[in-house]
XYZ file of C-alpha atoms in Angstrom:
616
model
C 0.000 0.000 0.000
C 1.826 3.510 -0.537
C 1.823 5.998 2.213
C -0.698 8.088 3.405
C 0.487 11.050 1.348
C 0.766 8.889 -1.941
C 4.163 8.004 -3.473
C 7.346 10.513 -3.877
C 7.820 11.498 -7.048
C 10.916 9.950 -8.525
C 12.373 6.690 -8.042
C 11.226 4.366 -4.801
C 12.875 1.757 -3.151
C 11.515 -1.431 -1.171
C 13.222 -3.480 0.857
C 12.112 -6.102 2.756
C 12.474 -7.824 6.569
C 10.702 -11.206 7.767
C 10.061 -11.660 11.702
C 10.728 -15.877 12.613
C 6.928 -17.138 13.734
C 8.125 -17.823 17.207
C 10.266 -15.743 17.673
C 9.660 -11.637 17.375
C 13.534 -10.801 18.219
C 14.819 -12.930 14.931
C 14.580 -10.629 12.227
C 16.002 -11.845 8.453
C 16.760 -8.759 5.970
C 16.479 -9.614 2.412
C 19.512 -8.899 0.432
C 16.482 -8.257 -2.626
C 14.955 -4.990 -2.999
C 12.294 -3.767 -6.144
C 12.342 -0.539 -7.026
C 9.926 1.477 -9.103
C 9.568 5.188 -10.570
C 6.886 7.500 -9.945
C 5.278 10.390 -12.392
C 2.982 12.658 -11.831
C -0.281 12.219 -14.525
C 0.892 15.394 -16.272
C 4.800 16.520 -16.460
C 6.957 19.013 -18.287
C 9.860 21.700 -17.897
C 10.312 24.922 -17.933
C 12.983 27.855 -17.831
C 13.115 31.338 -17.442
C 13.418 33.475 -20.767
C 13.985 36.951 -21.410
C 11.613 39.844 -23.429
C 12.581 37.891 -27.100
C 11.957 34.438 -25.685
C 15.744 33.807 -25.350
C 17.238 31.666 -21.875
C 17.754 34.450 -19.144
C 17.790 33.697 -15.266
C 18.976 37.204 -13.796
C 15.990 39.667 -13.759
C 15.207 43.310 -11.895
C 13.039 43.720 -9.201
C 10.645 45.786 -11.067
C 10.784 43.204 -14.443
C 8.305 40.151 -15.152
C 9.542 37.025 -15.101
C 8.343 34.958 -18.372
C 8.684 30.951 -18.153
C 9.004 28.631 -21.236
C 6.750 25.770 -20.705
C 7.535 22.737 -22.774
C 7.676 18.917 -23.552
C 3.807 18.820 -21.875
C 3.026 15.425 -21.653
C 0.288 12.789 -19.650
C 1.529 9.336 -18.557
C 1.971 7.538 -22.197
C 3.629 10.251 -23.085
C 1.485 12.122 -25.580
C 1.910 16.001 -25.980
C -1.485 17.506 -24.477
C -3.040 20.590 -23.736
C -3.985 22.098 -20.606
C -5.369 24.713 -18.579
C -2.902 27.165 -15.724
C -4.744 27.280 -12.763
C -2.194 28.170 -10.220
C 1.104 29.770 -10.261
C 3.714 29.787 -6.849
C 6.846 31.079 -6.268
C 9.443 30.767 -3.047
C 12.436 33.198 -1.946
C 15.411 31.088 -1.394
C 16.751 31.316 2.286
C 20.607 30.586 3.096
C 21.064 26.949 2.820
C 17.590 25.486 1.731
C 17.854 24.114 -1.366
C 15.176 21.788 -2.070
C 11.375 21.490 -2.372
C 11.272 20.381 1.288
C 12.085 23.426 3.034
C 10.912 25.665 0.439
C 7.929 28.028 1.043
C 5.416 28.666 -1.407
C 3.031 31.378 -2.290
C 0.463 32.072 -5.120
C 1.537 34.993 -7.668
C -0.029 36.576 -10.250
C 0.119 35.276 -13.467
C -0.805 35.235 -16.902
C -0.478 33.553 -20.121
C 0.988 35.411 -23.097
C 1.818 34.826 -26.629
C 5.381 35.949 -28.380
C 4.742 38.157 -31.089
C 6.756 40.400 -33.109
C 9.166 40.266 -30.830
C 7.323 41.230 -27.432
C 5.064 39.278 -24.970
C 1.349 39.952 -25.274
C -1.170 38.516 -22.713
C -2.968 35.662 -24.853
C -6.196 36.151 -22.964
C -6.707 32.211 -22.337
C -5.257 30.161 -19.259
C -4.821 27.163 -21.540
C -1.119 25.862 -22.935
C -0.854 23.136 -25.725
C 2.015 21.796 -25.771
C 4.145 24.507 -24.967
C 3.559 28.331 -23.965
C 4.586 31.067 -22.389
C 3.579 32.198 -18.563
C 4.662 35.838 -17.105
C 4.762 35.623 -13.575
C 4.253 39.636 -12.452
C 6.638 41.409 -10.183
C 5.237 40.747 -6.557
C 3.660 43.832 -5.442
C 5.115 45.910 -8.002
C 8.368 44.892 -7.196
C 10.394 41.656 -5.981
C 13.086 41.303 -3.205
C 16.363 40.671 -4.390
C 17.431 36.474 -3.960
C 17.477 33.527 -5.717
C 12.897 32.011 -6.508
C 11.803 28.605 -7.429
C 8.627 28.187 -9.691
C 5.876 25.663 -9.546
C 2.797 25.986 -12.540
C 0.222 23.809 -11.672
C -2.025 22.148 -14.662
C -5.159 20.888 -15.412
C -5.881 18.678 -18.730
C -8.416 20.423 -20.647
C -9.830 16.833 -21.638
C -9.586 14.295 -18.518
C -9.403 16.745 -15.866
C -5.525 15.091 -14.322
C -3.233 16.942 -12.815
C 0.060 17.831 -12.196
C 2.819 20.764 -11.055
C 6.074 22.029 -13.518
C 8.833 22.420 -11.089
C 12.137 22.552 -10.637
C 12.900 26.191 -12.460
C 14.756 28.652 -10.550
C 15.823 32.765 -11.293
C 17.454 35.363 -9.830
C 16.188 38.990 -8.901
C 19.735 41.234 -8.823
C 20.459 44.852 -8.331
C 20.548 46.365 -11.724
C 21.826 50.043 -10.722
C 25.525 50.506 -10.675
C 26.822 52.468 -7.880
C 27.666 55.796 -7.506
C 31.257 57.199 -7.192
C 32.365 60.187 -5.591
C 36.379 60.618 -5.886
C 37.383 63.027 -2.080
C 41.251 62.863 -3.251
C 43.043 63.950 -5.385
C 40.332 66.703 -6.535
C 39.977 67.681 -10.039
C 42.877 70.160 -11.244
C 44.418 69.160 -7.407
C 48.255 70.780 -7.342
C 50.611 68.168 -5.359
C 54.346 68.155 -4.536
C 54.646 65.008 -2.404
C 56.074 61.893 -2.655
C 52.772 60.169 -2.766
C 49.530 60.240 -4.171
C 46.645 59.758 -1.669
C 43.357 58.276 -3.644
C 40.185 58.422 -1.693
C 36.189 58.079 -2.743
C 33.533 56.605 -1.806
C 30.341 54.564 -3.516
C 27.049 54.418 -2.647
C 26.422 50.628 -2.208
C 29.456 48.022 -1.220
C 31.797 47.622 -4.378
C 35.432 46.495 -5.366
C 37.331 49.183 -7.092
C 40.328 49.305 -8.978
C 42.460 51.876 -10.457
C 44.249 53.054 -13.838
C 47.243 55.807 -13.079
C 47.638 57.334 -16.899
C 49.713 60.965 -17.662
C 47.030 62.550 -19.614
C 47.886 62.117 -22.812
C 47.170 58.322 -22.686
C 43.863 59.020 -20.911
C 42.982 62.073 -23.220
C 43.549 59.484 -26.418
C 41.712 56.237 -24.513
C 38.711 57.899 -23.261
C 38.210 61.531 -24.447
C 37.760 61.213 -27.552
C 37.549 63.354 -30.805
C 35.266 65.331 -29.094
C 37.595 66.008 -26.376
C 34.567 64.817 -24.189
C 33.531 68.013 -22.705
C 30.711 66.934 -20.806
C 33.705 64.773 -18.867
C 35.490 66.967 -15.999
C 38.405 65.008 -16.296
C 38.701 65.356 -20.297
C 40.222 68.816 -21.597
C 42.702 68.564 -24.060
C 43.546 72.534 -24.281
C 42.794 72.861 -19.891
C 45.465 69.808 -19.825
C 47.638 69.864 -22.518
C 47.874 65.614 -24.028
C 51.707 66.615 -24.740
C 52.592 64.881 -21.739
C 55.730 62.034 -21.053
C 54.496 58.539 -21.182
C 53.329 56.955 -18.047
C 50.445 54.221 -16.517
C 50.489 52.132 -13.362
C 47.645 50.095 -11.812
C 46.090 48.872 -8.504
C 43.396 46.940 -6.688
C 42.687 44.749 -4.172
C 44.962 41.976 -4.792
C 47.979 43.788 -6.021
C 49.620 47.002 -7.960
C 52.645 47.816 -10.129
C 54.194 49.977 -7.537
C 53.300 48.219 -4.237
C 50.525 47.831 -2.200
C 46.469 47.191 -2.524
C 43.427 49.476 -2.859
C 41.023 49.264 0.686
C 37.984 48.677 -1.005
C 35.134 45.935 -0.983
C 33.164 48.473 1.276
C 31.537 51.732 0.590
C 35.182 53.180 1.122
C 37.557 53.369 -0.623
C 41.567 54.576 -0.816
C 45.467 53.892 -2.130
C 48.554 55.588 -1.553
C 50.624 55.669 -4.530
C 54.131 56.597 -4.650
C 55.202 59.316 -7.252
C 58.353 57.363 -7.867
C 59.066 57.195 -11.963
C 55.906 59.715 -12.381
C 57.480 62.384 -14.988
C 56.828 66.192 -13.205
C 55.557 68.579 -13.836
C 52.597 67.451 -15.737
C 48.931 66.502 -15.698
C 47.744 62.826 -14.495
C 44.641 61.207 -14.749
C 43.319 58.564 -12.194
C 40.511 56.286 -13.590
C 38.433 54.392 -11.136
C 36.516 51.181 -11.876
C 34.021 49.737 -9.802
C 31.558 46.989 -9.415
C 29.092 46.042 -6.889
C 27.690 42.470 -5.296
C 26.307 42.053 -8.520
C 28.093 42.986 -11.060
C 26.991 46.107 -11.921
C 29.862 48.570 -13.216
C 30.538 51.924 -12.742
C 33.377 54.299 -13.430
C 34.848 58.189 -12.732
C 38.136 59.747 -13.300
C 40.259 62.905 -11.836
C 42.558 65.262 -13.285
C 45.596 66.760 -11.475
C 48.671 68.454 -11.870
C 51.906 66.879 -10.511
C 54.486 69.535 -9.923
C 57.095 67.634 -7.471
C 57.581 63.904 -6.038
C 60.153 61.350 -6.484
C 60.004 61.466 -10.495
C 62.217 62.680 -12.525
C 62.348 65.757 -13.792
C 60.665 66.444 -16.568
C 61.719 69.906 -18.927
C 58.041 71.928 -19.277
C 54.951 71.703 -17.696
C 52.419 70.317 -18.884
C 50.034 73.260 -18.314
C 51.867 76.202 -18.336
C 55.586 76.791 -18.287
C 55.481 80.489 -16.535
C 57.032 80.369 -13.314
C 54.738 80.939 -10.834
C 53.325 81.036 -7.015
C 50.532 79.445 -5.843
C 48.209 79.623 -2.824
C 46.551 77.109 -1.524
C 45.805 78.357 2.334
C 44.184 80.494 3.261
C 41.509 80.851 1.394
C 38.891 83.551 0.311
C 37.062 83.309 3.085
C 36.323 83.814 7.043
C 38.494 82.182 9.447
C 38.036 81.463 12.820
C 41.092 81.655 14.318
C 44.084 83.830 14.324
C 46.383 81.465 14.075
C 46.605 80.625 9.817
C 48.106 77.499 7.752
C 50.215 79.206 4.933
C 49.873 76.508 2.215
C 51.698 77.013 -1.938
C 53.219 75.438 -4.841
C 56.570 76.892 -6.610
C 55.646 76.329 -9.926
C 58.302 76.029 -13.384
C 61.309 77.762 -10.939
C 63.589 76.594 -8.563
C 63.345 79.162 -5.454
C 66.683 80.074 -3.604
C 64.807 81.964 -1.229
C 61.275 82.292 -0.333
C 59.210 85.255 1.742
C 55.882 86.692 2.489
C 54.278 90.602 3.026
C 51.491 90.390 5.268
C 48.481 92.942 5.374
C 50.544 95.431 2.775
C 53.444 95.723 5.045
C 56.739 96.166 3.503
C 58.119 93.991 6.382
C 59.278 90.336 4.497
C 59.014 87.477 6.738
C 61.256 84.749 5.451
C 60.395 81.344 5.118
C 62.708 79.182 6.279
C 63.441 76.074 3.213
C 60.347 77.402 1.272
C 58.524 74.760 3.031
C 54.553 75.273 4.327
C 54.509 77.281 7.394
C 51.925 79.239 9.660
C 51.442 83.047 10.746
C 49.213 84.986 13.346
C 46.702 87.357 11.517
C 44.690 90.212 12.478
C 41.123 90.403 13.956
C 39.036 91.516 10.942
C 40.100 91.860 7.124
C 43.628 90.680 6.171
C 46.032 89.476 2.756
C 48.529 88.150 2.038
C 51.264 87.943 -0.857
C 54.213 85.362 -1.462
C 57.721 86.217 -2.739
C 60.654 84.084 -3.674
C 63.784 84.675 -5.724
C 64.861 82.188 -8.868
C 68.573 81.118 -8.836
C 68.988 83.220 -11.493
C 68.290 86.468 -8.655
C 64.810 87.179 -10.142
C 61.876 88.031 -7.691
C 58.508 85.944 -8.615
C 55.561 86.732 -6.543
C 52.250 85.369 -6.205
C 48.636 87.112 -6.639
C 47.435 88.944 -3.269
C 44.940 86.564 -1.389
C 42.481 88.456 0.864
C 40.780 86.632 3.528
C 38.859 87.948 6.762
C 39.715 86.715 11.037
C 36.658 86.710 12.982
C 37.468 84.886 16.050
C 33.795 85.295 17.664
C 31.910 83.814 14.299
C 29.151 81.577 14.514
C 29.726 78.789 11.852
C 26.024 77.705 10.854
C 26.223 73.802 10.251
C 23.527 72.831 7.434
C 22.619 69.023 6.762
C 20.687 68.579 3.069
C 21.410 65.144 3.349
C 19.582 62.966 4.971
C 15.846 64.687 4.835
C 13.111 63.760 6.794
C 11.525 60.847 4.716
C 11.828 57.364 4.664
C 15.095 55.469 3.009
C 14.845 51.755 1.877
C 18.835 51.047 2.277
C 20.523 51.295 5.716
C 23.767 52.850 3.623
C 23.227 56.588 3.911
C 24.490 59.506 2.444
C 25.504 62.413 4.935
C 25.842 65.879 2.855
C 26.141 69.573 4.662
C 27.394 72.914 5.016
C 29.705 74.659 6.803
C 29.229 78.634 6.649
C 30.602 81.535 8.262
C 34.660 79.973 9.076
C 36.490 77.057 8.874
C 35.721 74.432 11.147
C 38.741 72.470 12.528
C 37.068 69.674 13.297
C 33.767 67.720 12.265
C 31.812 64.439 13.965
C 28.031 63.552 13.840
C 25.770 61.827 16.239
C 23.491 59.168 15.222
C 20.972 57.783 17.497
C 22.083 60.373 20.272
C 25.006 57.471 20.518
C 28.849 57.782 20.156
C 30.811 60.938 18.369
C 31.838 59.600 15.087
C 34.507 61.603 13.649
C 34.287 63.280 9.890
C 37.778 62.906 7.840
C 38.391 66.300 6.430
C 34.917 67.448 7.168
C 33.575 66.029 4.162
C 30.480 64.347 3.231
C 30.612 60.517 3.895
C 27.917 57.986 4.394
C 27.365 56.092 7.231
C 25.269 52.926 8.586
C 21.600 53.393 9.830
C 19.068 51.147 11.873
C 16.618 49.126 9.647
C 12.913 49.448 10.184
C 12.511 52.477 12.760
C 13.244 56.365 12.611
C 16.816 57.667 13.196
C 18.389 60.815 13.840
C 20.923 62.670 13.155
C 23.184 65.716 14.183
C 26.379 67.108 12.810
C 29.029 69.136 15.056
C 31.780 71.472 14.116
C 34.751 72.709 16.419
C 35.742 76.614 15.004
C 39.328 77.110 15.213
C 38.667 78.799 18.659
C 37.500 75.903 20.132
C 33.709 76.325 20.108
C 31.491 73.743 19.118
C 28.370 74.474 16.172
C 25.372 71.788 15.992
C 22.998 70.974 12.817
C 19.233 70.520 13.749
C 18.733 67.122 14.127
C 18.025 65.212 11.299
C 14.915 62.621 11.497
C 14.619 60.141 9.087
C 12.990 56.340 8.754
C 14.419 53.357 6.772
C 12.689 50.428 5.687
C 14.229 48.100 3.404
C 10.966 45.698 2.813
C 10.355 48.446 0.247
C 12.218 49.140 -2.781
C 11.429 52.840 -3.224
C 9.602 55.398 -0.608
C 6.532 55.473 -2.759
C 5.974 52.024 -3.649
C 3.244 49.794 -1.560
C 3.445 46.204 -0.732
C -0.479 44.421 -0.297
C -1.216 41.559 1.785
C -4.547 39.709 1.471
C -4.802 38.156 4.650
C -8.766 37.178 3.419
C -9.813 35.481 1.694
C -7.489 32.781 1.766
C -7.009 28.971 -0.816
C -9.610 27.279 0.585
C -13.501 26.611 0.409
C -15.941 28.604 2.191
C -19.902 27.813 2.680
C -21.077 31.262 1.884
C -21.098 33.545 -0.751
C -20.974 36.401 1.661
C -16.879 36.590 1.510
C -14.893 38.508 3.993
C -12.054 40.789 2.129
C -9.291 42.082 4.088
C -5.730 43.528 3.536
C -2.724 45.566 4.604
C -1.352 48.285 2.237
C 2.400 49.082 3.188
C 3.104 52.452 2.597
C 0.659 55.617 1.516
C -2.330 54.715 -0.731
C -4.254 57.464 -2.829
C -6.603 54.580 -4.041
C -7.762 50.831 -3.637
C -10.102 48.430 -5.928
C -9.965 44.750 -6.839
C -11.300 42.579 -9.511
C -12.983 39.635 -8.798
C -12.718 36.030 -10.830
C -9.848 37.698 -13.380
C -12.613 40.091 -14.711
C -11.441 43.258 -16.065
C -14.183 45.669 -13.828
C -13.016 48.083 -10.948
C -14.357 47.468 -7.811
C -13.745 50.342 -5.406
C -12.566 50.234 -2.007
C -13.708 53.334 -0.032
C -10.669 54.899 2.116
C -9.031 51.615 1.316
C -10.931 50.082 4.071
C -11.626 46.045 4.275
C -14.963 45.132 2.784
C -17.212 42.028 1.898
C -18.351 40.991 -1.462
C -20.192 38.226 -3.223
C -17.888 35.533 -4.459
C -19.770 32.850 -6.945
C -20.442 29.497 -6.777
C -17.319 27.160 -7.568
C -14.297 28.378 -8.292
C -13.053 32.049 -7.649
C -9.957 34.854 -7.568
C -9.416 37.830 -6.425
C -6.642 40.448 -6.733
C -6.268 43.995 -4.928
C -4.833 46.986 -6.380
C -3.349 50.500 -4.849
C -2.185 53.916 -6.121
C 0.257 55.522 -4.428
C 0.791 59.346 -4.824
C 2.731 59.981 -7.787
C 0.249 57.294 -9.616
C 1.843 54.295 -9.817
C -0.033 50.700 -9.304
C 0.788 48.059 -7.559
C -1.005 45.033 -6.777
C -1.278 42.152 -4.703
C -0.717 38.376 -5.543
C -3.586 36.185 -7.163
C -6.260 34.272 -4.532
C -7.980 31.594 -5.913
C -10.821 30.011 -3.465
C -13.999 28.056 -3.488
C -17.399 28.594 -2.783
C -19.491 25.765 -1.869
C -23.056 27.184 -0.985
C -24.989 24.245 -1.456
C -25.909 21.186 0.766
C -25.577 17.766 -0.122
C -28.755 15.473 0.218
C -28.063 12.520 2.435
C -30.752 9.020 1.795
C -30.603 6.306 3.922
C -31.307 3.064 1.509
C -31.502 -0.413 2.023
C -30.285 -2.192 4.147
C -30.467 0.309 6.400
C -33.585 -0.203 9.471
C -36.511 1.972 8.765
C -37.582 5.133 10.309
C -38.679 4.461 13.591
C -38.567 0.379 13.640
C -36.566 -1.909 16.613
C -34.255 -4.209 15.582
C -33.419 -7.355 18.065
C -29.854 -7.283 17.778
C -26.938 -5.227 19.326
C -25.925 -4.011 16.015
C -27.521 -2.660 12.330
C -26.340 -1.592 9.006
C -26.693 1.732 7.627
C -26.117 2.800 4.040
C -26.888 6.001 2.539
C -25.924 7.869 -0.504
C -24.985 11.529 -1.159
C -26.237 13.393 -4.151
C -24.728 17.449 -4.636
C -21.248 18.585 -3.970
């Protein structure tokens, strides 16, 4: 006899044991077995295709999934036609990887035809042979992770049955990230020995890097067009007459020594200026991908005007010897105590000096190196001197910048708002205004100081599925600290996009009911304008008043229902397919023969009763 759930599909063993008579402990194994195969009364196969009918298995979380259904067969193996009455689909968790642990829900479905090269709903539920089925993006959008498929089929003539399994896909991130290079910036000056790359992405990725001078890069990437639209591409800003020169690194190595941090949302490199031709432009060119392979790419441009190179006999931008100022700059400072940063550019200084505020008093500057000075309350400048070997005086332009030691610097966040985010990786963007700031942190949670590199703009981690804040300090150079308002924000990654609505129907549910009179209720996640459904696949609008739950009138037999949602910018989004029963009628029981009559004593302690059952 097979088990009380019927056979396994597949192959079956039997193997037998024989108990001795007299003896219950004596137990004989026979070294026989028989085996036998079982098949469902309708089989086929199926796989995942893409928009021209071709094999695909990675898919978007806003695409339909389309399955080629083939090879459908009953028992003996003739090709038959049949009717889709049910489609499921189950997420994948970490480590389950059969039909046992799997966990199945209905979607929403629909048969289509292939023609002229797109997908067009067929109208019909029924498949000979082979067909297509388009399995619609789960309300309006899937989670990323790896789905198996079952299609369950009727036979249009007999009335067997039978599931297509064993299909799988794969719902990926199809946006490559963002990347924002923090170092070296475009048209960056730098005398050092080393290079320091830093940027960041906007969702975990691997980067590598391309060192070219920027001639190479100008001819690889630019173009005839010089690609204007490209910061990093400007033939007659850059000059391409540059000495030859391209090194690489990444994670798991570089031509000069050393690996790129990456595989994060952070990124950085030191490379060393050794054999780097100066002075003349260079162009960095950064690659990334992310988890799933989605690439993305950026590129800075930056002069090189001292290192470890050798010398090289123009520059590439401009061959005028020349000062330049880096610190301070045009603006108000905090503090009276200033960093005096510049570049000697095309010379070789014997001597180097500065005039501060007009005064004809030179301050020298010992080794032409970087240095600091004390500056007045109020407005000051500043202008830099330095004599050639050849006795010439070169001096730089005048910088003017202001000392206000009692200035409020005004910390402004635009970055995160007050809305909801659907990733826990966040971008943090803001403001500093009125002085420097001399150091930076934020506060999330009202937990621990976390400390901003440079002051710049970063991103940081948030807490899944509950509000956050934020606040962003600033020390002034005087030692006072600035706050942002706080920041509040919510993140909930169930949902793809702030706008977009997920809907449960939590009733009806797959079974039979003994009324007409059908409860329908469901949970919209997220802000709906607007809520209907359609009832048995039909094509009419039924209204939902201030989305509330309802009841309706489901017909006799077999049934479906399907909710829908607006959300505020007008996009729809629906729920998944319910199919359900209604069995209103009662079946009429009659006793028959041999059964006693109504009413009668019988003389025994026991009686027969037989009946039969006409209706449902």
């Amino acid at each position: 006899m097979p088990p009380s759930a019927g056979w396994p599909e597949g192959y079956n063993y039997i193997y037998f044991e024989f108990t001795e008579t007299d003896d219950a402990t004596a137990i004989i194994e026979s070294s026989n077995s028989a085996y036998f195969y079982v098949r469902q009364a309708l089989t086929g196969y199926m796989y995942t295709v893409d928009d021209n009918g071709y094999w695909k298995n990675s898919f978007g979380q806003r695409e339909n999934v389309t399955m080629f259904v083939y090879s459908l067969q009953n028992l003996s193996g003739s090709l038959i036609s049949v009717n889709v009455t049910n489609v499921q689909i189950a997420k994948t968790t970490s480590g389950c990887w059969s039909e046992s642990c799997r966990i199945y829900q209905n979607a929403t479905f629909e048969v289509v035809n292939l023609t002229s090269g797109s997908f067009k709903n067929a109208a019909r539920n029924n498949i000979t042979s082979s067909g297509h089925v388009r399995i619609n993006a789960s309300g309006g959008t899937w989670e990323l992770g790896d789905y198996a498929v079952k299609i369950f089929v009727t036979h249009q003539e007999t009335g067997e049955t039978g599931v297509i399994k064993d299909a799988t896909f794969r719902v990926t991130d199809k946006s490559p990230p963002s990347i924002t290079i923090t170092s070296p910036t475009m048209e960056q000056i730098i005398n050092a020995s080393s290079i320091l790359f830093t940027a960041t992405t906007t969702e975990q990725a691997v980067c590598y890097l391309n060192f070219y001078d920027y001639g190479q890069y100008d001819r690889f990437y630019c173009g005839s067009s010089n690609a204007t639209t490209q910061a990093s591409c400007n033939a007659t800003k850059y000059n391409n007459a540059t000495s030859a020169y391209y090194s690489y690194a990444s994670k798991w190595g570089s031509f000069s020594g050393g690996f790129v941090l990456t595989d994060s949302t952070s990124h950085s490199y030191n490379h060393t200026t050794v054999n780097m031709p100066v002075p003349q432009n260079f162009t960095i060119k950064v690659d990334c991908y992310d988890t799933d392979w989605n690439y993305a790419t950026n590129a800075t441009t930056f002069s090189l005007i001292g290192g470890l190179g050798p010398n090289a006999t123009s520059n590439a931008t401009n061959t005028t010897p020349s000062i330049a100022i880096s610190s301070p700059g045009n603006t108000t400072h905090t503090a009276t105590n200033i960093s005096l940063g510049f570049s000697i550019l095309n010379f070789t200084a014997s001597s180097c000096w500065y005039r501060l505020n007009a005064n004809t008093t030179n301050v020298s500057i010992f080794g032409c190196g970087n240095v600091s000075f004390t500056a007045s309350e109020g407005a000051n400048n500043i202008t830099l001197y330095a004599n050639n070997t050849g006795g010439s005086i070169i001096n730089s332009s005048t910088r003017f910048f202001t000392v206000n030691t009692s200035a409020t610097l005004a910390v402004n966040v635009t970055s995160p708002t007050n809305t909801t985010y659907t990733t826990t990786n966040i971008s943090l963007a803001y403001s500093i205004a009125g002085g420097n700031a001399s150091a930076c942190w934020l506060r999330l949670n009202n937990q621990t100081n976390n400390t901003l590199s440079g002051c710049a703009n970063t991103t940081f981690i948030a807490i899944n599925a509950t509000s956050n804040n934020v606040t962003v300090f600033a020390n002034s150079s005087a030692g006072t600290i600035f706050n942002s308002s706080m920041i509040y924000f919510t993140v909930n990654t169930s949902i793809t996009n702030a706008t977009d609505l997920t809907i449960t129907v939590t009733s009806p549910t797959n079974r039979s009911y003994t009324t007409a009179n059908t409860s329908l209720n469901f949970t919209v996640n997220g802000t709906a304008s607007a809520c209907w459904y359609r009832l048995n696949s039909n094509t009419t609008n039924l209204t939902l008043a201030s989305c509330a739950n309802t009841t309706f009138t489901a017909a006799e037999g077999a049934n479906n229902i399907t909710l829908y949602a607006n959300n505020s910018v007008g996009t729809i989004f629906n729920s998944s397919l319910v199919s359900f029963t209604a069995d209103t009628v009662l079946p009429n029981v009659t006793f028959v023969s041999p059964t006693p009559a109504n009413g009668s004593t019988v003389a025994v302690n026991y009686t027969f009763i037989n009946v039969t059952v006409n209706g449902p």
